[in-house]
Short mmCIF file of C-alpha atoms in Angstrom, two decimals:
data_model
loop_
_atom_site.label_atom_id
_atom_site.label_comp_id
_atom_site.label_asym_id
_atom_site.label_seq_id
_atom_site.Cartn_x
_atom_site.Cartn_y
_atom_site.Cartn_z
CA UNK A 1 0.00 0.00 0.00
CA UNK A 2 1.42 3.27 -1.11
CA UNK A 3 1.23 5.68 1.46
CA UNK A 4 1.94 9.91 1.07
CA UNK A 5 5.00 10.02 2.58
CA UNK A 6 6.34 7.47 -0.32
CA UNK A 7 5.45 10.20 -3.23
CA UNK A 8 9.11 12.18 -2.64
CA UNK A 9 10.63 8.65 -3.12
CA UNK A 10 8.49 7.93 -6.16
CA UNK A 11 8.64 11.39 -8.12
CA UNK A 12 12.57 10.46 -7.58
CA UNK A 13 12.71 7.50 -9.37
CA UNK A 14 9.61 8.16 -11.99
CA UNK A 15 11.95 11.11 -12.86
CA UNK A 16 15.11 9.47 -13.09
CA UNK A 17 13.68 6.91 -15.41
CA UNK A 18 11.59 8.91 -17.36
CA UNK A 19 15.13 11.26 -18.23
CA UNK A 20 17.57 7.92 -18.20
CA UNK A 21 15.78 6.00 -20.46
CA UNK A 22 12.83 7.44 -21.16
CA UNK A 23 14.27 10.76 -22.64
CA UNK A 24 17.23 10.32 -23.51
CA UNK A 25 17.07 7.34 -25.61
CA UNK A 26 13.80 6.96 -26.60
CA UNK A 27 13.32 10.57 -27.86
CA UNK A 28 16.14 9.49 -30.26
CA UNK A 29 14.11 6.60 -31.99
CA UNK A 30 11.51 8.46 -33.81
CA UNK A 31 13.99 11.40 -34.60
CA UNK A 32 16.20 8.79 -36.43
CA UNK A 33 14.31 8.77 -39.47
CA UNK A 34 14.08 12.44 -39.70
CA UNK A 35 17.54 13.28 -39.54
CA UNK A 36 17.93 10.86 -42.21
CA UNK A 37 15.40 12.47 -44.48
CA UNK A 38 16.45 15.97 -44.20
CA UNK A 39 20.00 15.49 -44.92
CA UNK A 40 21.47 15.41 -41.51
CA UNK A 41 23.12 12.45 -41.51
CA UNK A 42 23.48 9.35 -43.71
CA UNK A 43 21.37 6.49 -42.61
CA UNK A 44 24.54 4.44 -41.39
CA UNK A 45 26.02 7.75 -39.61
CA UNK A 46 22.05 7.48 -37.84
CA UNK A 47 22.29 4.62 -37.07
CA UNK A 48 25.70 4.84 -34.91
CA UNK A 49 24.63 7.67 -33.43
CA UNK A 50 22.05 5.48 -31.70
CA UNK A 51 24.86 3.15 -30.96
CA UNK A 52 26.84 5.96 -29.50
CA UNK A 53 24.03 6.00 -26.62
CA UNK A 54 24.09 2.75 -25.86
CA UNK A 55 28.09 2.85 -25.45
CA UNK A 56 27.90 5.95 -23.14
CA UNK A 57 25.48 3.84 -21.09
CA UNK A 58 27.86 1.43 -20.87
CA UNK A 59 30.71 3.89 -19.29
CA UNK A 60 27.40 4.70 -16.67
CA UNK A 61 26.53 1.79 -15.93
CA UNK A 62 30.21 0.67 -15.16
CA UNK A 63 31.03 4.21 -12.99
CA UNK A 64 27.33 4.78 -11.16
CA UNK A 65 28.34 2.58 -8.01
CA UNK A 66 31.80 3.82 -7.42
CA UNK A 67 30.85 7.48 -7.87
CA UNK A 68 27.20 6.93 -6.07
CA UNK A 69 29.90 5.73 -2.97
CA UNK A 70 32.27 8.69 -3.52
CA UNK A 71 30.09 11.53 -3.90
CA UNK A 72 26.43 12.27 -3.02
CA UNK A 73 24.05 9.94 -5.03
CA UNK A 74 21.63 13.36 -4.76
CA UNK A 75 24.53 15.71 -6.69
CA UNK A 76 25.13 12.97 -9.05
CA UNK A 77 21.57 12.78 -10.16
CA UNK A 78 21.54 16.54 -10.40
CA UNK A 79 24.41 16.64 -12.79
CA UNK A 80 23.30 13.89 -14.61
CA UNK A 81 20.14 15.60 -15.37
CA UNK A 82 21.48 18.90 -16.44
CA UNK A 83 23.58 16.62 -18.92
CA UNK A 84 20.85 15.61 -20.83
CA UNK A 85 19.05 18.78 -21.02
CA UNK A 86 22.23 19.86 -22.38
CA UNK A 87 22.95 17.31 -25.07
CA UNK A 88 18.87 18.22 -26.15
CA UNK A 89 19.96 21.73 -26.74
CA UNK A 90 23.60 21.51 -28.57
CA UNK A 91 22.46 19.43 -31.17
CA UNK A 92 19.38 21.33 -32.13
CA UNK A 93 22.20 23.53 -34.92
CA UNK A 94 23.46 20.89 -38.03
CA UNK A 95 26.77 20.15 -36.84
CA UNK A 96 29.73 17.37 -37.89
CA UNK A 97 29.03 13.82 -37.01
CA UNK A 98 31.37 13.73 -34.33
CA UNK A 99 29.92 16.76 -32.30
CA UNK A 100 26.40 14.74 -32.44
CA UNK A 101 28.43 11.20 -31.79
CA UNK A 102 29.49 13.27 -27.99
CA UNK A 103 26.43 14.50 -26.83
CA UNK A 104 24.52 11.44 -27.84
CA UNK A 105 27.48 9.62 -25.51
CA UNK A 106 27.13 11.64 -22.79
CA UNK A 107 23.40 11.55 -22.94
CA UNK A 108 23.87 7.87 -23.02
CA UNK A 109 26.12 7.74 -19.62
CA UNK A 110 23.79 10.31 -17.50
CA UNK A 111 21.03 7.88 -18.54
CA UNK A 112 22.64 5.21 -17.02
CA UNK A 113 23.92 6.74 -14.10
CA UNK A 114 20.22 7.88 -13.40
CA UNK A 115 18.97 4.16 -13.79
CA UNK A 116 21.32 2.75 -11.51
CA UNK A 117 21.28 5.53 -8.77
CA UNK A 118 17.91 7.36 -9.11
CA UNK A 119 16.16 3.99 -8.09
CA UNK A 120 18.50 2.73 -5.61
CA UNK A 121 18.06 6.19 -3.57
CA UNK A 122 14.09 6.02 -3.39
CA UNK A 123 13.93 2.59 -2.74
CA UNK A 124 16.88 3.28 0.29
CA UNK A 125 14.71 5.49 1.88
CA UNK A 126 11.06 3.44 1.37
CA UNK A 127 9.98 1.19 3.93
CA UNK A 128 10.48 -2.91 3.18
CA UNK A 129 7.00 -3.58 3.02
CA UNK A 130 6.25 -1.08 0.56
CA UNK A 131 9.06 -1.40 -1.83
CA UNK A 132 7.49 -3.53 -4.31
CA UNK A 133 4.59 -1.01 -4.87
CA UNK A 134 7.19 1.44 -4.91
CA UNK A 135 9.38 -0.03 -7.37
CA UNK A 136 6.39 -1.33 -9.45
CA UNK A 137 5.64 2.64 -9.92
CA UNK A 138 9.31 3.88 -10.30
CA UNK A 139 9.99 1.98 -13.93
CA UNK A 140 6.59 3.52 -15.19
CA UNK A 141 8.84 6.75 -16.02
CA UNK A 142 10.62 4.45 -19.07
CA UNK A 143 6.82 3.50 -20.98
CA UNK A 144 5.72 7.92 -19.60
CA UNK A 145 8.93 9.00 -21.61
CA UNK A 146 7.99 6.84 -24.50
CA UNK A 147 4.54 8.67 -24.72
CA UNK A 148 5.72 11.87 -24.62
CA UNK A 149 8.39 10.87 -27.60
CA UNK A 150 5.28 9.42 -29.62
CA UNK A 151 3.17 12.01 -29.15
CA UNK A 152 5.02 15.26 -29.12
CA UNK A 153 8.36 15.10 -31.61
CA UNK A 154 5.86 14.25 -34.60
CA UNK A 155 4.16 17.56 -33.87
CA UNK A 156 6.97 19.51 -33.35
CA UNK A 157 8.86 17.15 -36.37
CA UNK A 158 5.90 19.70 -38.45
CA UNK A 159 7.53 23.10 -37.80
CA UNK A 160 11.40 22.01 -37.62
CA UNK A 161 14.53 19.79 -36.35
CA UNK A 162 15.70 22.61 -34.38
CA UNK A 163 12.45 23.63 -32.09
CA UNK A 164 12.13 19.69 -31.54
CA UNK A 165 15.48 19.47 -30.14
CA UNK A 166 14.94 22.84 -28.41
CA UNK A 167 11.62 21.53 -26.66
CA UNK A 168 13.30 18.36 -26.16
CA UNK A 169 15.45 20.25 -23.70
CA UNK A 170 12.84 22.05 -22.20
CA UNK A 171 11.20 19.06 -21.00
CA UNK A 172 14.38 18.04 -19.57
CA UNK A 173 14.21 21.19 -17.04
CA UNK A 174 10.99 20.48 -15.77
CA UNK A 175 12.30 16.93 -15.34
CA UNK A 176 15.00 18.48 -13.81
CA UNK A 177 13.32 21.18 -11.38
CA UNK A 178 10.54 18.28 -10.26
CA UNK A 179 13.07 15.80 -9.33
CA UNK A 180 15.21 18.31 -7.86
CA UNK A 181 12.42 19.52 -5.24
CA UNK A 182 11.12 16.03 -4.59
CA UNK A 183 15.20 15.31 -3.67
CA UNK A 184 14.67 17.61 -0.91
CA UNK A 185 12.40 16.34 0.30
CA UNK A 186 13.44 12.77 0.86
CA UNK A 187 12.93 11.47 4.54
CA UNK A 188 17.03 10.39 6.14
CA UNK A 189 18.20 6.90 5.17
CA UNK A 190 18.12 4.89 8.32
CA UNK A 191 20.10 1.87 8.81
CA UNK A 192 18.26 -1.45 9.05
CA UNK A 193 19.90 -5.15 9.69
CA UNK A 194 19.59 -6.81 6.53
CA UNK A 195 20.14 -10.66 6.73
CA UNK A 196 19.83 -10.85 2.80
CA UNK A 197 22.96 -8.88 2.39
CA UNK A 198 24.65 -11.21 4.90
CA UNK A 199 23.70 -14.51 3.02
CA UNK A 200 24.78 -13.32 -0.40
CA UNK A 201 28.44 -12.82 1.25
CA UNK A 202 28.44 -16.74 2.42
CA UNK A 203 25.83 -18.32 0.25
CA UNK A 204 27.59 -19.74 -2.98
CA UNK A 205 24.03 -21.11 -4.35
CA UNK A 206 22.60 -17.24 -3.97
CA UNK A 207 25.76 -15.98 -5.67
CA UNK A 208 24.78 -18.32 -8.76
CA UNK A 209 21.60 -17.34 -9.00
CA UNK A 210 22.20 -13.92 -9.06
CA UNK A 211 25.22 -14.31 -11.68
CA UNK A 212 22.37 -16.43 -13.52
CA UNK A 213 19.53 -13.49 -13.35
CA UNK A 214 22.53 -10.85 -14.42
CA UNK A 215 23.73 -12.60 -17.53
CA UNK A 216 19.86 -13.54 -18.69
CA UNK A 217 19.43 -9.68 -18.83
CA UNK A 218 22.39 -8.85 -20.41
CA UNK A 219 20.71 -11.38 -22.92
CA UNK A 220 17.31 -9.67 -22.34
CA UNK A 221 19.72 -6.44 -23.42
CA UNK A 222 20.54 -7.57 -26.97
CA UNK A 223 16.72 -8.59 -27.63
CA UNK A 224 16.02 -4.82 -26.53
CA UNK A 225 18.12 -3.12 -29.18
CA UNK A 226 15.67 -3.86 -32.45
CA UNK A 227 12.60 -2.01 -30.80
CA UNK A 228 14.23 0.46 -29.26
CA UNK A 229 16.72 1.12 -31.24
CA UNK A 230 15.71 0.77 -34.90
CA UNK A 231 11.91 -0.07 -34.85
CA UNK A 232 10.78 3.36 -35.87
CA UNK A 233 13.42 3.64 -38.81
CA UNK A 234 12.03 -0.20 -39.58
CA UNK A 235 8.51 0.69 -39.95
CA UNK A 236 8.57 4.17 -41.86
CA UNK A 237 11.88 4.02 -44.15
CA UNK A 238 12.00 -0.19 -44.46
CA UNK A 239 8.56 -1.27 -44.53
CA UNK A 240 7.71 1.90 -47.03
CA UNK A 241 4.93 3.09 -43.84
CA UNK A 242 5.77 6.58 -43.23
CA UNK A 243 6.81 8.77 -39.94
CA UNK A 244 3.36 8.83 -39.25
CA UNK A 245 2.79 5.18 -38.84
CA UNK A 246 5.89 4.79 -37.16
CA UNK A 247 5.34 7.32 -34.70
CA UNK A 248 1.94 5.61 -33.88
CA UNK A 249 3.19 1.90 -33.74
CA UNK A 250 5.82 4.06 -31.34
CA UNK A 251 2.66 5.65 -29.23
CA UNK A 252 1.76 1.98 -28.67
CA UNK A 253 4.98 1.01 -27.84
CA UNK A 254 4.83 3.69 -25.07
CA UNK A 255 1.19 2.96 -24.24
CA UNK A 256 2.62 -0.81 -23.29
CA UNK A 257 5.59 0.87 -21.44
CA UNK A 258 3.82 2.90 -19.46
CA UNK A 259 1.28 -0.23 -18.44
CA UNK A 260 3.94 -2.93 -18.31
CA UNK A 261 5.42 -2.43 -14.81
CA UNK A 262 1.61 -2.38 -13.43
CA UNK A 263 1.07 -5.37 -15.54
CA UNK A 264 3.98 -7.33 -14.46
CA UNK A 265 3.50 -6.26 -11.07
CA UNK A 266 0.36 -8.22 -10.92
CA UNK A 267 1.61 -11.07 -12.48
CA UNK A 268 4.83 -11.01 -9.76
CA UNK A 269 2.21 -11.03 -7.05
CA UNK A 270 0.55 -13.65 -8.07
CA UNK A 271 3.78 -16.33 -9.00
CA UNK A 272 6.59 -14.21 -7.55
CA UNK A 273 9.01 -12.66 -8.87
CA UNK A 274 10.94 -15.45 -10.70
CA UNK A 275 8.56 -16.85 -11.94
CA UNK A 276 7.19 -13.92 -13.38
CA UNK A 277 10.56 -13.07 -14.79
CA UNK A 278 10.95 -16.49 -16.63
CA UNK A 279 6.79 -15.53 -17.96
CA UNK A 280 7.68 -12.15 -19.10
CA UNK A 281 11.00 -13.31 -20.86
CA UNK A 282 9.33 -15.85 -22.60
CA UNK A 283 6.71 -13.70 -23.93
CA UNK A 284 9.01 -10.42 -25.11
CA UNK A 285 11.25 -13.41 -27.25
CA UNK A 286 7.94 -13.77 -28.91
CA UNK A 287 6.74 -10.94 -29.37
CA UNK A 288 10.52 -9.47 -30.83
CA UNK A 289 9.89 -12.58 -33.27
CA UNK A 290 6.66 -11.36 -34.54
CA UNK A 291 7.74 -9.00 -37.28
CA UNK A 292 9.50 -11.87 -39.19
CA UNK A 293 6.43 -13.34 -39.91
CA UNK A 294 4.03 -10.37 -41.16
CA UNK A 295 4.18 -6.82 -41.56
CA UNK A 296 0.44 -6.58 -40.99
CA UNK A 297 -0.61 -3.86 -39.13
CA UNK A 298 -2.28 -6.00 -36.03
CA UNK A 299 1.24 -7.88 -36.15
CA UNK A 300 3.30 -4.80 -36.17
CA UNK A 301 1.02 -3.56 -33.00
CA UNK A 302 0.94 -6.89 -31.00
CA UNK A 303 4.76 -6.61 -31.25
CA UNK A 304 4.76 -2.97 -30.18
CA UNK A 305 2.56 -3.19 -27.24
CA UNK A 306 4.11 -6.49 -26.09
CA UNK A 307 7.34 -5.44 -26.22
CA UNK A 308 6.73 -2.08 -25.13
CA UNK A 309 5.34 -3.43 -22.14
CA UNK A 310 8.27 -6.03 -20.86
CA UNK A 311 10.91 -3.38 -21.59
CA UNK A 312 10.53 -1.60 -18.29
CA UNK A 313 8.81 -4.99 -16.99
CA UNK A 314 11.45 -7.33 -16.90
CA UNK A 315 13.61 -4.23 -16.12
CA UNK A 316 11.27 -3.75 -12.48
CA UNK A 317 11.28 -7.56 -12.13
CA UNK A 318 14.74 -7.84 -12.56
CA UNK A 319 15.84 -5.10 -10.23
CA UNK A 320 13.35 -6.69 -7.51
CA UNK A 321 14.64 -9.99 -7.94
CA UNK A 322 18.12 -8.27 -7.69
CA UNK A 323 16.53 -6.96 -3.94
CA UNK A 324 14.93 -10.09 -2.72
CA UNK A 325 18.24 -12.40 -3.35
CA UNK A 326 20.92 -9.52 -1.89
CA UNK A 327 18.95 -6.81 0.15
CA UNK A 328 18.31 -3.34 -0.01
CA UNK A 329 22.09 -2.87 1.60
CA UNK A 330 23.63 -4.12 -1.50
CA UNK A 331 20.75 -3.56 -4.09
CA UNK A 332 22.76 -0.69 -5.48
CA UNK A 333 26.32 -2.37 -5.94
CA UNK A 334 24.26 -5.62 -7.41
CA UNK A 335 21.84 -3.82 -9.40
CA UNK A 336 24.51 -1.53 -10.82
CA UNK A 337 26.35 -4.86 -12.18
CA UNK A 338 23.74 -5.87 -13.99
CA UNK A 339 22.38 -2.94 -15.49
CA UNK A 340 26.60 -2.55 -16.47
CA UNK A 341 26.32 -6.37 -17.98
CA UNK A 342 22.66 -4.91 -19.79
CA UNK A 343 24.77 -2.10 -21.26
CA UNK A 344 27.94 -4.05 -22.12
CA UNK A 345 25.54 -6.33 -23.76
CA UNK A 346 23.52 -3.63 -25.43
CA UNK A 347 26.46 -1.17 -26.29
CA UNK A 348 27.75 -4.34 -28.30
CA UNK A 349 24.62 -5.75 -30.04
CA UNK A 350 24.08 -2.28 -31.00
CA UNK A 351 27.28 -1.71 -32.84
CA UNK A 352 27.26 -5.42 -33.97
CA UNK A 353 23.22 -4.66 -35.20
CA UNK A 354 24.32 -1.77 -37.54
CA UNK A 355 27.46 -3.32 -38.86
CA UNK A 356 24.63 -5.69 -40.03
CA UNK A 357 22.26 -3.59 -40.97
CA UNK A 358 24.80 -1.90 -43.66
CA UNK A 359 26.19 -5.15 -44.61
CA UNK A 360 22.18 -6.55 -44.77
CA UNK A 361 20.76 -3.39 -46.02
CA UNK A 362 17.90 -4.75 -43.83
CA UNK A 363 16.66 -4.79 -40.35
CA UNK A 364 15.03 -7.99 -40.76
CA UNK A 365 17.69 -10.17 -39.52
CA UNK A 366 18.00 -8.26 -36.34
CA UNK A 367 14.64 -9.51 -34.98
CA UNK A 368 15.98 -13.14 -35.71
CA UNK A 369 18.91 -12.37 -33.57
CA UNK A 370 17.05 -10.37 -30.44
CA UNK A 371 14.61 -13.27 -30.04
CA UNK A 372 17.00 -15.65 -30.33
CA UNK A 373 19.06 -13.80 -27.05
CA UNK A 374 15.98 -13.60 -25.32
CA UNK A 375 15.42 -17.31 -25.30
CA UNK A 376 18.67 -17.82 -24.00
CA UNK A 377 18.50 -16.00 -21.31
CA UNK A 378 15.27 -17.41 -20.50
CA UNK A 379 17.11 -21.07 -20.67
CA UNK A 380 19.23 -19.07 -17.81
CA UNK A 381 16.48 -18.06 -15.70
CA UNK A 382 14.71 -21.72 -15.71
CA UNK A 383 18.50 -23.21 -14.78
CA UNK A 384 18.37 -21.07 -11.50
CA UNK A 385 14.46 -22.09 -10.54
CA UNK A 386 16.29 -25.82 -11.16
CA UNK A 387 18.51 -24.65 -8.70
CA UNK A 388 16.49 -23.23 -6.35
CA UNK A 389 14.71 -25.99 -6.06
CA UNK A 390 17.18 -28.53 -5.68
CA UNK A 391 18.74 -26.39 -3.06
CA UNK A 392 15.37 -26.36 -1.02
CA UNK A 393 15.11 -30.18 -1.62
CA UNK A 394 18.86 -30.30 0.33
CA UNK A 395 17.71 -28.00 2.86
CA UNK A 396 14.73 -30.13 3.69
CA UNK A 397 16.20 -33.15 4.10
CA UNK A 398 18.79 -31.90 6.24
CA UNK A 399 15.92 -30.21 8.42
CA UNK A 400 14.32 -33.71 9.34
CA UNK A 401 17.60 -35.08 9.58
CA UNK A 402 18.62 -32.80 12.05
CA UNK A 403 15.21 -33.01 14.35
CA UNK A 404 15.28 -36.47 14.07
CA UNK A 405 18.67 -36.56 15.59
CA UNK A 406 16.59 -34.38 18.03
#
């Protein structure tokens, strides 16, 4: 049960998502094709510019915990912030490829700092029993910054490149100012025990499963690239549909972002949260699968709602799981690993994806390859429920061994 005194803690992390991800890279996708068409940029040079993102992500991914530990996680997200507002503004003027390949990497690192920190510091501060509502509603800022992609750059796409990018960093200071207020107004951290933390540090079987759950979403990672990387250049420039079509099957994608982490939520409560995990994974290799067999327009939407949805599903899921097997104590240090395995894994799928796509000419292939890397991981995720159980099998035969000793 959500309760007021959460809000601070959830305006935190709905903001920090909604910039990280939401902003930052998805605003990208449906300007992609634009650029393109008015003479920007090439549709390779595109292309890597999108891959520039995901490698700056990388570099956050890999630096959030250290700094988070050496400066204030509060300042950090600050910065990080004013970063992307910034890269929104200095590209808005034609400029060489190399100026845009910067910002777009430093747009790419903020985003990750602000995934890895943003929710660790609301979630520090919220109360055990109400972190999974909490979290649930933290991730919904990924599908809200989709929307607001979807909706607004095709209307602003009407007048010009320059007063999209402009607006683009407008939003970015009301981001800013909203998350900076509701900063201040986080309650003090307070130190709790937390056994969880203590078992990771002597349980080997935990340590597997969590190594397990980290590499299946670095898997889940390359499966993300194709729709959120590419889809909207797919649809309108590939397929022959238009930047209006696109931008719609993109409004649906955000539609299903923006419901996913409710959606999954219920599904966690009512198997857990591995379970869910190894549902949702199962269903997003699907649904990544579904363009190879039609371009009809139900087909097209299926696979934009779907996947829009378990895009910030499996990414709640997976940071839960990350809490339930280590604690909140060492949420941030785990939870930073695997969201810098997600970006080593995405940072190289995405180069590797458009070295193929200008080898292919086509984006075809790519959907072959993300659903393929989501089955795998989801091979992963069933090997550490095999696990689990096994382990719970040992335990309980030791227990009557012991009290019949008794």
């Amino acid at each position: 049960m959500i309760k007021k005194e959460d809000l601070p803690a959830i305006v935190v992390g709905i903001m920090a998502t909604l910039a990280g991800i939401g902003i930052a890279r998805f605003a990208y996708t449906p300007l992609l094709p634009e650029l393109v068409q008015q003479g920007w940029f090439s549709g390779g040079q595109a292309v890597y510019l999108g891959a520039a993102n995901l490698l700056g992500y990388l570099i956050g991914a890999l630096s959030a915990f250290r700094l988070s530990e050496s400066f204030a996680p509060s300042l950090i997200i600050r910065l990080c912030l004013i970063s992307i507002c910034l890269s929104f503004i200095f590209c808005a003027i034609p400029n060489s490829f190399e100026w845009f390949f910067i910002w777009r990497f430093i747009a790419g690192v903020a985003g990750a700092m602000l995934i890895v920190i943003g929710p660790a510091e609301a979630l520090s501060v919220t109360p055990t029993t109400r972190r999974t509502g909490v979290g649930t509603l933290i991730f919904i800022g990924i599908g809200l910054g989709a929307v607001i992609s979807a909706i607004i750059i095709p209307l602003l796409l009407q007048v010009n490149l320059f007063t999209t990018w402009i607006s683009l960093g407008g939003i970015m200071v009301f981001i800013g100012m909203s998350c900076h207020f509701a900063l201040k107004k986080l309650p003090q951290k307070a130190l709790q025990h937390d056994l969880a933390s203590q078992q990771t540090s002597d349980n080997p079987i935990i340590k597997t499963m969590v190594i397990l759950l980290i590499t299946a979403y670095a898997f889940d990672a390359i499966g993300f690239v194709p729709h959120t990387v590419f889809w909207a250049d797919y649809v309108a420039r590939e397929l022959g549909l238009g930047i209006d079509f696109a931008s719609t099957q993109w409004l649906v994608f955000g539609i299903g972002a923006m419901l996913g982490p409710i959606i999954v939520g219920f599904i966690a409560h009512k198997v857990g949260l591995s379970y869910a995990l190894l549902i949702t994974f199962l269903c997003k290799a699907i649904a990544v699968f579904l363009p190879t067999l039609s371009d009809s327009l139900i087909t097209l939407t299926i696979s934009s709602f779907i996947v829009g949805a378990l895009v910030p599903g499996i990414v709640a899921l997976a940071s839960g799981r990350v809490m339930e097997l280590v604690g909140a104590r060492k949420h941030k240090q785990y939870w930073g690993l695997a969201t810098a395995a997600f970006a080593i894994a995405q940072a190289v799928s995405g180069y590797g994806m458009s070295l193929f796509y200008n080898l292919w000419k086509s984006y075809i292939y790519l959907f072959y390859i993300g659903s393929t890397a989501i089955i795998c991981g989801c091979f992963l995720l069933f090997l550490g429920e095999i696990i689990t159980v096994i382990n719970k099998s040992k335990h309980n035969k030791t227990t009557k061994i012991n009290e019949v000793k008794l």
